[in-house]
PDB file of C-alpha atoms and ligand atoms in Angstrom:
ATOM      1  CA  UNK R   1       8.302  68.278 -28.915  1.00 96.00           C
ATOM      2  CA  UNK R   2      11.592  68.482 -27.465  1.00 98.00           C
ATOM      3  CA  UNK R   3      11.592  66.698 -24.560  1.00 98.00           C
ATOM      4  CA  UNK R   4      14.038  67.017 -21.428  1.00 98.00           C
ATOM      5  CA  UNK R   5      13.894  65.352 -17.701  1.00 98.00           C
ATOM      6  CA  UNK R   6      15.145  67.372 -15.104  1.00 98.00           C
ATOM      7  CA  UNK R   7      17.343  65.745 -11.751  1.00 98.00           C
ATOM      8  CA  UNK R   8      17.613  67.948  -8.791  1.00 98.00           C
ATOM      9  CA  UNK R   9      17.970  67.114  -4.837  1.00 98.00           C
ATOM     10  CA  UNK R  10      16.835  70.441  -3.382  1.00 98.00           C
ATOM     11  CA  UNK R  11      15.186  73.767  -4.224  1.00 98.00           C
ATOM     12  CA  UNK R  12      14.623  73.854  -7.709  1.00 98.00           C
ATOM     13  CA  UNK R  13      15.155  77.275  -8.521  1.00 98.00           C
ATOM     14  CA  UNK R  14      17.011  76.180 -11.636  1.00 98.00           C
ATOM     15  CA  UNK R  15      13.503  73.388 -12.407  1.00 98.00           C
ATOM     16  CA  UNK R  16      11.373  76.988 -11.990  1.00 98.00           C
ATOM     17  CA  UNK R  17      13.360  78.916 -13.886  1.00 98.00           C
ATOM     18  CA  UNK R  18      13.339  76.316 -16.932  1.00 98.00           C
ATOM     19  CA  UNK R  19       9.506  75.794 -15.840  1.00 98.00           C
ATOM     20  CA  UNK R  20       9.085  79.464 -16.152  1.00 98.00           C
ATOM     21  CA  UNK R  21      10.759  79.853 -19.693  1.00 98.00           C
ATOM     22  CA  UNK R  22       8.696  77.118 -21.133  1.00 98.00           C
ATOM     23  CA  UNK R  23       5.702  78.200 -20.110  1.00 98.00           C
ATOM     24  CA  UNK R  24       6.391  81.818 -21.203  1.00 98.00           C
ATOM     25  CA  UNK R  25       7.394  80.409 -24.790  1.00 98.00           C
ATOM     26  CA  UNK R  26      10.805  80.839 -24.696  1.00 97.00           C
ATOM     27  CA  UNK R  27      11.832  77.418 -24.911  1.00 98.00           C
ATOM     28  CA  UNK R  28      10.500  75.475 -27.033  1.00 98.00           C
ATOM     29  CA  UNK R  29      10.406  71.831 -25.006  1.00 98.00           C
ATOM     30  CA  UNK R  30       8.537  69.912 -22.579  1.00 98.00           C
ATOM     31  CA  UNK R  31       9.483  68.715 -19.341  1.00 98.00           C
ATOM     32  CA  UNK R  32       8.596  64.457 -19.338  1.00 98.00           C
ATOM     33  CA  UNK R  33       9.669  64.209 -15.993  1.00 98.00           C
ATOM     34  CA  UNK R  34      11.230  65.608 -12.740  1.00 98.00           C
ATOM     35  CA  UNK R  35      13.287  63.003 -10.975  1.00 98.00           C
ATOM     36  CA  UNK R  36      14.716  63.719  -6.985  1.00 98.00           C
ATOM     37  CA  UNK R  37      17.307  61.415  -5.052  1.00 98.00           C
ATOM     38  CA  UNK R  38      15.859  63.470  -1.566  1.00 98.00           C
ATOM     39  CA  UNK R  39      12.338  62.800  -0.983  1.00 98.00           C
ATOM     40  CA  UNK R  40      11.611  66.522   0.960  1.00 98.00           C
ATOM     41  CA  UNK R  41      12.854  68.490  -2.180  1.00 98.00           C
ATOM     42  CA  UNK R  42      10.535  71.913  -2.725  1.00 98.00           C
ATOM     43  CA  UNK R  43      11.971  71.287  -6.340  1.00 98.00           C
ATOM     44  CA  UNK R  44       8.980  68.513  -6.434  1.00 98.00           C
ATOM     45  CA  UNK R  45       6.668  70.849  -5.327  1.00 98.00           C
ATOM     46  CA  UNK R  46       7.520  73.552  -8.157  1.00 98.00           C
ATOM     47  CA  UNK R  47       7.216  70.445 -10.676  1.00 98.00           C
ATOM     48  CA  UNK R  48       3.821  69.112  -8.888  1.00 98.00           C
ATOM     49  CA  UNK R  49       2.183  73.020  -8.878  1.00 98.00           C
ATOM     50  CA  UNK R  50       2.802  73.024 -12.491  1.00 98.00           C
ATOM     51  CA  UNK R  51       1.401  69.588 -13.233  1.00 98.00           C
ATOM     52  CA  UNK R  52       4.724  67.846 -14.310  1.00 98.00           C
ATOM     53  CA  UNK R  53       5.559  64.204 -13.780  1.00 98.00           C
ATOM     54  CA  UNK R  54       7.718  63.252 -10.413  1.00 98.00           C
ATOM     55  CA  UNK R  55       9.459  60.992  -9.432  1.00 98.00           C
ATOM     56  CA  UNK R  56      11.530  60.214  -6.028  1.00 98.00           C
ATOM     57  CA  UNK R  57      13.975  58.204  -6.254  1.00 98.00           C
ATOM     58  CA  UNK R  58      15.916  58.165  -2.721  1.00 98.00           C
ATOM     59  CA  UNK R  59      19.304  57.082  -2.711  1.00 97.00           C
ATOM     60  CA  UNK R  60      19.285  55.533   0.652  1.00 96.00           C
ATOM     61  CA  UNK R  61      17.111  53.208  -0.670  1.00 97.00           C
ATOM     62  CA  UNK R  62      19.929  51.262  -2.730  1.00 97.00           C
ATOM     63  CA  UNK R  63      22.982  49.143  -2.202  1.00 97.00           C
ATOM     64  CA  UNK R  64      25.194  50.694  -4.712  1.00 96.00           C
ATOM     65  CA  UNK R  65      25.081  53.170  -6.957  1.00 96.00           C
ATOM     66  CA  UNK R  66      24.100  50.687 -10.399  1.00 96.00           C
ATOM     67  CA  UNK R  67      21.023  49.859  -7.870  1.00 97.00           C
ATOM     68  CA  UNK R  68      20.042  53.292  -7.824  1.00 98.00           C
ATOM     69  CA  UNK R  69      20.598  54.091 -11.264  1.00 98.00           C
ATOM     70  CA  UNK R  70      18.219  51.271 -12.397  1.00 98.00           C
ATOM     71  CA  UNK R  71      15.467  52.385 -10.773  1.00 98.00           C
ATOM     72  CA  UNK R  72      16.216  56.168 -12.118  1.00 98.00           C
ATOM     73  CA  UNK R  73      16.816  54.217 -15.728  1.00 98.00           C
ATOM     74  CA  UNK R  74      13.415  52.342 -15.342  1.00 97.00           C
ATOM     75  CA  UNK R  75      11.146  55.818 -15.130  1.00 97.00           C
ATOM     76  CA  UNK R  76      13.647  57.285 -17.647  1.00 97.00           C
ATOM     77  CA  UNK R  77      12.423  54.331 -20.132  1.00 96.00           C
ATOM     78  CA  UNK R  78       8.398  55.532 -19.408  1.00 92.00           C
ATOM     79  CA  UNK R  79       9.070  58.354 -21.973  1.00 91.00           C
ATOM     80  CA  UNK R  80      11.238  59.175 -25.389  1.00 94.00           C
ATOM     81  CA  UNK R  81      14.019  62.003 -23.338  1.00 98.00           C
ATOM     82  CA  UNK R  82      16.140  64.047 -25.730  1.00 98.00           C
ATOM     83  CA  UNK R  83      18.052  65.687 -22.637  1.00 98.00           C
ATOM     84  CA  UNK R  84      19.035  64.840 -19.438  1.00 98.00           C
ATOM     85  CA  UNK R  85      19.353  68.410 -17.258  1.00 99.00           C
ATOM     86  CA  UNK R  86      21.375  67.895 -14.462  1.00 98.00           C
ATOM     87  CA  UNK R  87      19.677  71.130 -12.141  1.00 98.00           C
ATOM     88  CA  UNK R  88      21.307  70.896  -8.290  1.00 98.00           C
ATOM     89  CA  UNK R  89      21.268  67.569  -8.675  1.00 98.00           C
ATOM     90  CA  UNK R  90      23.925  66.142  -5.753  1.00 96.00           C
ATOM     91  CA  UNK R  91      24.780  62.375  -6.983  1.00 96.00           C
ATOM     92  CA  UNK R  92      27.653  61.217  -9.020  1.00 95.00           C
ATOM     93  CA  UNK R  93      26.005  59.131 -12.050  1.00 97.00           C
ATOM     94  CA  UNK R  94      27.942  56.558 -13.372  1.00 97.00           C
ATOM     95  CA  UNK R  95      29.878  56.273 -16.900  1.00 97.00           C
ATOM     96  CA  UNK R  96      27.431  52.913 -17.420  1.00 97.00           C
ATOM     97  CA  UNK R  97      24.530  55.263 -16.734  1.00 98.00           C
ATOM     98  CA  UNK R  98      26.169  58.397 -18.892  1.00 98.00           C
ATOM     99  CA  UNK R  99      26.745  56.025 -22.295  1.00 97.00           C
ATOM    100  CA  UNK R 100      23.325  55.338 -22.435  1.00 97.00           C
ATOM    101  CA  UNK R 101      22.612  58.959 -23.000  1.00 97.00           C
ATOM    102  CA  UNK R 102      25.955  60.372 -25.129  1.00 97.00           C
ATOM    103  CA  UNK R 103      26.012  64.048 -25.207  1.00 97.00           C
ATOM    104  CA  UNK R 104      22.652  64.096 -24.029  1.00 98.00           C
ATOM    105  CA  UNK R 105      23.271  64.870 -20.245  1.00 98.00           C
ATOM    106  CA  UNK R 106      24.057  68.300 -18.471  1.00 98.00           C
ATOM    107  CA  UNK R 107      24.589  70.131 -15.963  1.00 98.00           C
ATOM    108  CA  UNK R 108      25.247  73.185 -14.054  1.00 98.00           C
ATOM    109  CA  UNK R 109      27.851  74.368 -12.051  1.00 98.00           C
ATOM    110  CA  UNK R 110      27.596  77.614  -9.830  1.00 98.00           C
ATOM    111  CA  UNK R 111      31.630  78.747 -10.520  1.00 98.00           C
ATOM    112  CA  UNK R 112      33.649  79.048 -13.548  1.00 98.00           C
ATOM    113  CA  UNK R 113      35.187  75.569 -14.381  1.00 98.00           C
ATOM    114  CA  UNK R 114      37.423  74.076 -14.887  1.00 98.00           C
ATOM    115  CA  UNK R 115      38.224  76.520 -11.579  1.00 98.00           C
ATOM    116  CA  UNK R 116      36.200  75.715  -8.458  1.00 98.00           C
ATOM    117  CA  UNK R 117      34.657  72.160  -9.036  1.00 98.00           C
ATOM    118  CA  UNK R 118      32.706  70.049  -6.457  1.00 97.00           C
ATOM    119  CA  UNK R 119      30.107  70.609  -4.285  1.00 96.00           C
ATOM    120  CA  UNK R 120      30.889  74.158  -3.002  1.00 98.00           C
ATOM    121  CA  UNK R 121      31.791  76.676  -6.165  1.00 98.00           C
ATOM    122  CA  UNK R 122      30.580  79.694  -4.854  1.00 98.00           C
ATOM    123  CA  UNK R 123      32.179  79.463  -1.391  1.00 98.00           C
ATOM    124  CA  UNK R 124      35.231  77.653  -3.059  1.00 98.00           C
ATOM    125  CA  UNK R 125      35.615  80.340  -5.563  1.00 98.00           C
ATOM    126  CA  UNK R 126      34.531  83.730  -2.696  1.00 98.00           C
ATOM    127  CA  UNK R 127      37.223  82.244   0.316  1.00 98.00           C
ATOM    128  CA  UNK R 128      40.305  82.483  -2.862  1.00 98.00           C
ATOM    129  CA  UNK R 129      39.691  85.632  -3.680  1.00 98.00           C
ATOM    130  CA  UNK R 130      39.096  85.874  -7.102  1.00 98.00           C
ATOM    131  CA  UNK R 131      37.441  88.949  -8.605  1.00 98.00           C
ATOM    132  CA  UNK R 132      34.658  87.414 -11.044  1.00 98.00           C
ATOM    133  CA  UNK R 133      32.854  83.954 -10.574  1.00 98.00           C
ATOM    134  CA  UNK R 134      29.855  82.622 -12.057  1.00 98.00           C
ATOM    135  CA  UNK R 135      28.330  79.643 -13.885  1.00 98.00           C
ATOM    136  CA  UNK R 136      28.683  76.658 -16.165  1.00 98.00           C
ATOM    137  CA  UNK R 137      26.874  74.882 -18.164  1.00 98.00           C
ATOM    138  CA  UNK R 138      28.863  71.566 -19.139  1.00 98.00           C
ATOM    139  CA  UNK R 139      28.110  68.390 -20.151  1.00 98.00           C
ATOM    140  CA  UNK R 140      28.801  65.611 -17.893  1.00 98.00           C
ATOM    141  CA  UNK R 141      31.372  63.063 -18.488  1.00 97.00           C
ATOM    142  CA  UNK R 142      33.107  60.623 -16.651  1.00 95.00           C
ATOM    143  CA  UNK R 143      34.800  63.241 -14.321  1.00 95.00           C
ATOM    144  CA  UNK R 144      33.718  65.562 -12.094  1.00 96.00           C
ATOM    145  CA  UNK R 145      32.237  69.184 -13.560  1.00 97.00           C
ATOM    146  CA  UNK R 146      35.193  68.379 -16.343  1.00 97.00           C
ATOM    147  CA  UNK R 147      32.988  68.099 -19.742  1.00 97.00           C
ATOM    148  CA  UNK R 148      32.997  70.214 -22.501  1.00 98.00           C
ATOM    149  CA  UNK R 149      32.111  73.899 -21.703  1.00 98.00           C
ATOM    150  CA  UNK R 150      28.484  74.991 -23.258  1.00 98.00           C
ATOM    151  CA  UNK R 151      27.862  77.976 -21.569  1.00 98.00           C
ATOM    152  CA  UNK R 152      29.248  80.140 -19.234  1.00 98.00           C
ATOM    153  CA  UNK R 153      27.873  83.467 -17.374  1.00 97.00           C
ATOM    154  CA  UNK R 154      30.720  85.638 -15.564  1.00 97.00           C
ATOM    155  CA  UNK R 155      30.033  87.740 -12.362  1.00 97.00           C
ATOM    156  CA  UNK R 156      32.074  89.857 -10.351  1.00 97.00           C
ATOM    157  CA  UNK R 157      33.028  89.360  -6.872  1.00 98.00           C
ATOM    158  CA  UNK R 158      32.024  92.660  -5.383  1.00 97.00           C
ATOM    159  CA  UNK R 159      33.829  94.373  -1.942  1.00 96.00           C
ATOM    160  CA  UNK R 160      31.295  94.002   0.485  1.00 97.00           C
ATOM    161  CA  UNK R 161      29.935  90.453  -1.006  1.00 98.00           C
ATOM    162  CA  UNK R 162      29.843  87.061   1.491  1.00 98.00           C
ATOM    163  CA  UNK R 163      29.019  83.772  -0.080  1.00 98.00           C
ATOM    164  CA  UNK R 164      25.277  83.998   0.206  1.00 98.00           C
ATOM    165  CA  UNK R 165      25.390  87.713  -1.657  1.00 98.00           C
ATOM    166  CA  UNK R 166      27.825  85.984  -4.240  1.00 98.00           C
ATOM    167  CA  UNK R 167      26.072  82.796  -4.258  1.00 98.00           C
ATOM    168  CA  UNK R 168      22.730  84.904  -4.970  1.00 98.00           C
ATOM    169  CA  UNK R 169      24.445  87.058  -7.629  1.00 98.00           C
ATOM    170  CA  UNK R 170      25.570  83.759  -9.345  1.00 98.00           C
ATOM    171  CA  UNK R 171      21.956  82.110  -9.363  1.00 98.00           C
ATOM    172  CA  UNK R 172      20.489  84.791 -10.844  1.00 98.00           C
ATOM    173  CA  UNK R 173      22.605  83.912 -14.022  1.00 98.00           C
ATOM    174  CA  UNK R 174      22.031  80.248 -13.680  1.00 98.00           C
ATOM    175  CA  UNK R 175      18.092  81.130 -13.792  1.00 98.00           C
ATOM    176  CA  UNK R 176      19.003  82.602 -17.305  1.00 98.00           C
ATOM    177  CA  UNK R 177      21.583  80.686 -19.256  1.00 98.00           C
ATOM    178  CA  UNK R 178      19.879  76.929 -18.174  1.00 98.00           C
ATOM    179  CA  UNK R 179      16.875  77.830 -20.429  1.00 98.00           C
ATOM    180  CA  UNK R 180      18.767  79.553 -23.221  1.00 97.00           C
ATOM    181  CA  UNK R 181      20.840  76.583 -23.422  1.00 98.00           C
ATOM    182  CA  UNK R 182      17.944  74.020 -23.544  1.00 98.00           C
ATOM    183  CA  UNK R 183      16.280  75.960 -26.447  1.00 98.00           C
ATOM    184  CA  UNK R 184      19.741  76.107 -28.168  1.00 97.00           C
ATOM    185  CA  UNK R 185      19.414  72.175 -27.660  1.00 98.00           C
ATOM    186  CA  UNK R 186      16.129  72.580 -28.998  1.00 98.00           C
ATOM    187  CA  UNK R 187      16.826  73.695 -31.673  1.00 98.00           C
ATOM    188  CA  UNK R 188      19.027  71.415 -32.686  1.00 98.00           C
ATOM    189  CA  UNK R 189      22.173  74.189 -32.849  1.00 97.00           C
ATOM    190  CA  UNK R 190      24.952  72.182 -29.755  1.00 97.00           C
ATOM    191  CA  UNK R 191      27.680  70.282 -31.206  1.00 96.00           C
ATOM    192  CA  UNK R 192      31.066  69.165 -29.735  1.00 97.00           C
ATOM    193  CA  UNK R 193      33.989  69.741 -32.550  1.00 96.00           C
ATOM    194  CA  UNK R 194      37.597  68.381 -30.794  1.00 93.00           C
ATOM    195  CA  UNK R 195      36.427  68.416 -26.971  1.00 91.00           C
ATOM    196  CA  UNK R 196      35.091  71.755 -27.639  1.00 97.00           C
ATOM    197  CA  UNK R 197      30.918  73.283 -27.616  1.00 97.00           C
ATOM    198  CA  UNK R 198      29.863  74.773 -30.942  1.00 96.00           C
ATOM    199  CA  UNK R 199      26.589  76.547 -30.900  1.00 95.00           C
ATOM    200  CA  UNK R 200      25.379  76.686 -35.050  1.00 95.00           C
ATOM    201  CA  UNK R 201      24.059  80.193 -36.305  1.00 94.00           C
ATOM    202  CA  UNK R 202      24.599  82.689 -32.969  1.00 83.00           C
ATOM    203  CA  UNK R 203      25.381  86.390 -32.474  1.00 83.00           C
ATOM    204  CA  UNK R 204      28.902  86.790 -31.955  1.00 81.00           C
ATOM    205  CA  UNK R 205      29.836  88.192 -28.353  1.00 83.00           C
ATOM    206  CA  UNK R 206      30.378  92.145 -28.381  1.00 78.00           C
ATOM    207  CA  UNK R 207      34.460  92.004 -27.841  1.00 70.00           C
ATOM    208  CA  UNK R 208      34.999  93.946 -24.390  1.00 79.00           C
ATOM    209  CA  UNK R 209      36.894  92.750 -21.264  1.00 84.00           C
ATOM    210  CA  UNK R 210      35.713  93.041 -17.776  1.00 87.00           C
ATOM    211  CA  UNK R 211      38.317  94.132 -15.349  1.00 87.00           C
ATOM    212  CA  UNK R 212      37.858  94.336 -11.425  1.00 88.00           C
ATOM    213  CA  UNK R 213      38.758  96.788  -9.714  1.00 84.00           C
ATOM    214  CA  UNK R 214      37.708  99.130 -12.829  1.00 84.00           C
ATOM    215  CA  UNK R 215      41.030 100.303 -14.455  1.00 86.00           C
ATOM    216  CA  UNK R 216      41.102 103.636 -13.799  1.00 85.00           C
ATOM    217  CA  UNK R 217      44.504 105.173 -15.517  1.00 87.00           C
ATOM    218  CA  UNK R 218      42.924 104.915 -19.392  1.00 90.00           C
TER     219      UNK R 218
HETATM  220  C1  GAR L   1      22.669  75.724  -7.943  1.00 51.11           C
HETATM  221  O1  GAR L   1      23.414  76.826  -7.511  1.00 51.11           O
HETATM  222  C2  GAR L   1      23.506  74.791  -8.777  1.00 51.11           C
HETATM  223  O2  GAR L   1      24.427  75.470  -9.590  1.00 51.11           O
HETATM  224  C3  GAR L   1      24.207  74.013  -7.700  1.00 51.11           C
HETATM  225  O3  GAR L   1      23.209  73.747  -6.757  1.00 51.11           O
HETATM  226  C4  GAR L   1      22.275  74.828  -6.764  1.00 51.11           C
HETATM  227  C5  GAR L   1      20.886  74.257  -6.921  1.00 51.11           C
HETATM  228  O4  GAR L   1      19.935  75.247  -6.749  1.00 51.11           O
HETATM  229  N1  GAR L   1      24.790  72.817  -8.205  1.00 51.11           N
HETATM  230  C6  GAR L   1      25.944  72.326  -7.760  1.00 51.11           C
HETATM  231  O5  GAR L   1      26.588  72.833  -6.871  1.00 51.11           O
HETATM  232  C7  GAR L   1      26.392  71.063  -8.460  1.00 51.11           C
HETATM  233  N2  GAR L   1      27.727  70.755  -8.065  1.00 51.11           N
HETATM  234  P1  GAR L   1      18.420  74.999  -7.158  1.00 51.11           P
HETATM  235  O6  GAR L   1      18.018  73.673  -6.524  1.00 51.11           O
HETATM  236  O7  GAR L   1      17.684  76.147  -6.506  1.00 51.11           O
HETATM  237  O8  GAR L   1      18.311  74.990  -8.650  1.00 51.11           O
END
């Protein structure tokens, strides 16, 4: 079975929605183990209701960051991990720490990179103005939120929004492309080709183009 471990620091809306698709069949992998840097995260109570391995691993805890890593490193090394899903997970991991696990660790990002990286896409992306945001799936390299694009889900950015309406409008996306993109890991059909994501054997996208404010002279 294809088996993933999931990193998060707070809700876990993301863990529940991948929880939620496994359970319900439509991906096709098992969850070894749920691993937290913040001790109160509701993300390990999702993970604990559903009988899933936990494990807390505060930062404050550790000296430096290769500290940390080792312990995360020494419950990674309990159990065979094919992928590493990065789910509101709010630490930096080191390039020592990402070259054990080539290609094998990703995460999601709630704005359209490479626009809007860091810790605040959605209010990043709502206070410039722009008229669609969303979310992307990447993995993660040495930079921050700059690996190779997997997946990507586009929203718009509607008149009366704030950032908790757009914020909420964006999750709702997250909750579906993170498990579609695990089973296409699954299934063995992700591959990087010149810095870019290749998924093997998919529909092709219907060709339209959003535009916002509707055009309204055609
Ligand atoms: C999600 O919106 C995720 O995209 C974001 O944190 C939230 C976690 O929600 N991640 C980042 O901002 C990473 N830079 P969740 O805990 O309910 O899944």
């Amino acid at each position: 079975m294809f088996s993933i471990a999931v990193f998060i620091s707070g809700s876990g809306s993301n863990l529940q929605s991948i929880i939620d698709s496994i359970e319900a069949r439509r991906v096709s992998a098992q969850i070894a183990v749920v691993v937290s840097n913040e001790p109160d995260a509701y993300g390990l109570v999702r993970a604990a209701k559903h009988g899933i391995p936990t494990a807390v691993i505060n930062h404050h805890d550790y000296a430096t960051r290769q500290e940390f890593e080792g312990a995360v490193l020494s419950v990674l090394q309990e159990t065979p991990i094919d992928l590493i899903c990065l789910a509101g997970f709010m630490r930096l991991l080191t390039p020592d720490f990402l070259r054990r696990f080539p290609q094998r660790v990703i995460n999601i990002h709630p704005a359209l990179l490479p626009s809007f990286p860091g810790t605040h896409g959605q209010a990043d992306a709502f206070n410039y103005g722009v008229k669609f945001s969303g979310c992307t799936i990447h993995f993660v390299d040495e930079g921050v939120d700059t690996g190779p694009i997997i997946m990507q889900a586009v929203v718009p950015v509607l008149p009366d929004d704030d950032v908790e309406s757009l914020k909420a409008r964006i999750l709702a996306q997250e909750h579906k492309i993170y498990p579609q993109v695990i089973q296409f890991f699954a299934e063995g059909r992700v591959k990087i080709v010149d810095k870019k994501v290749i998924i093997s054997g998919g529909k092709p996208i219907e060709g339209f183009a959003y535009t916002s404010p509707p055009i309204e002279i055609f």
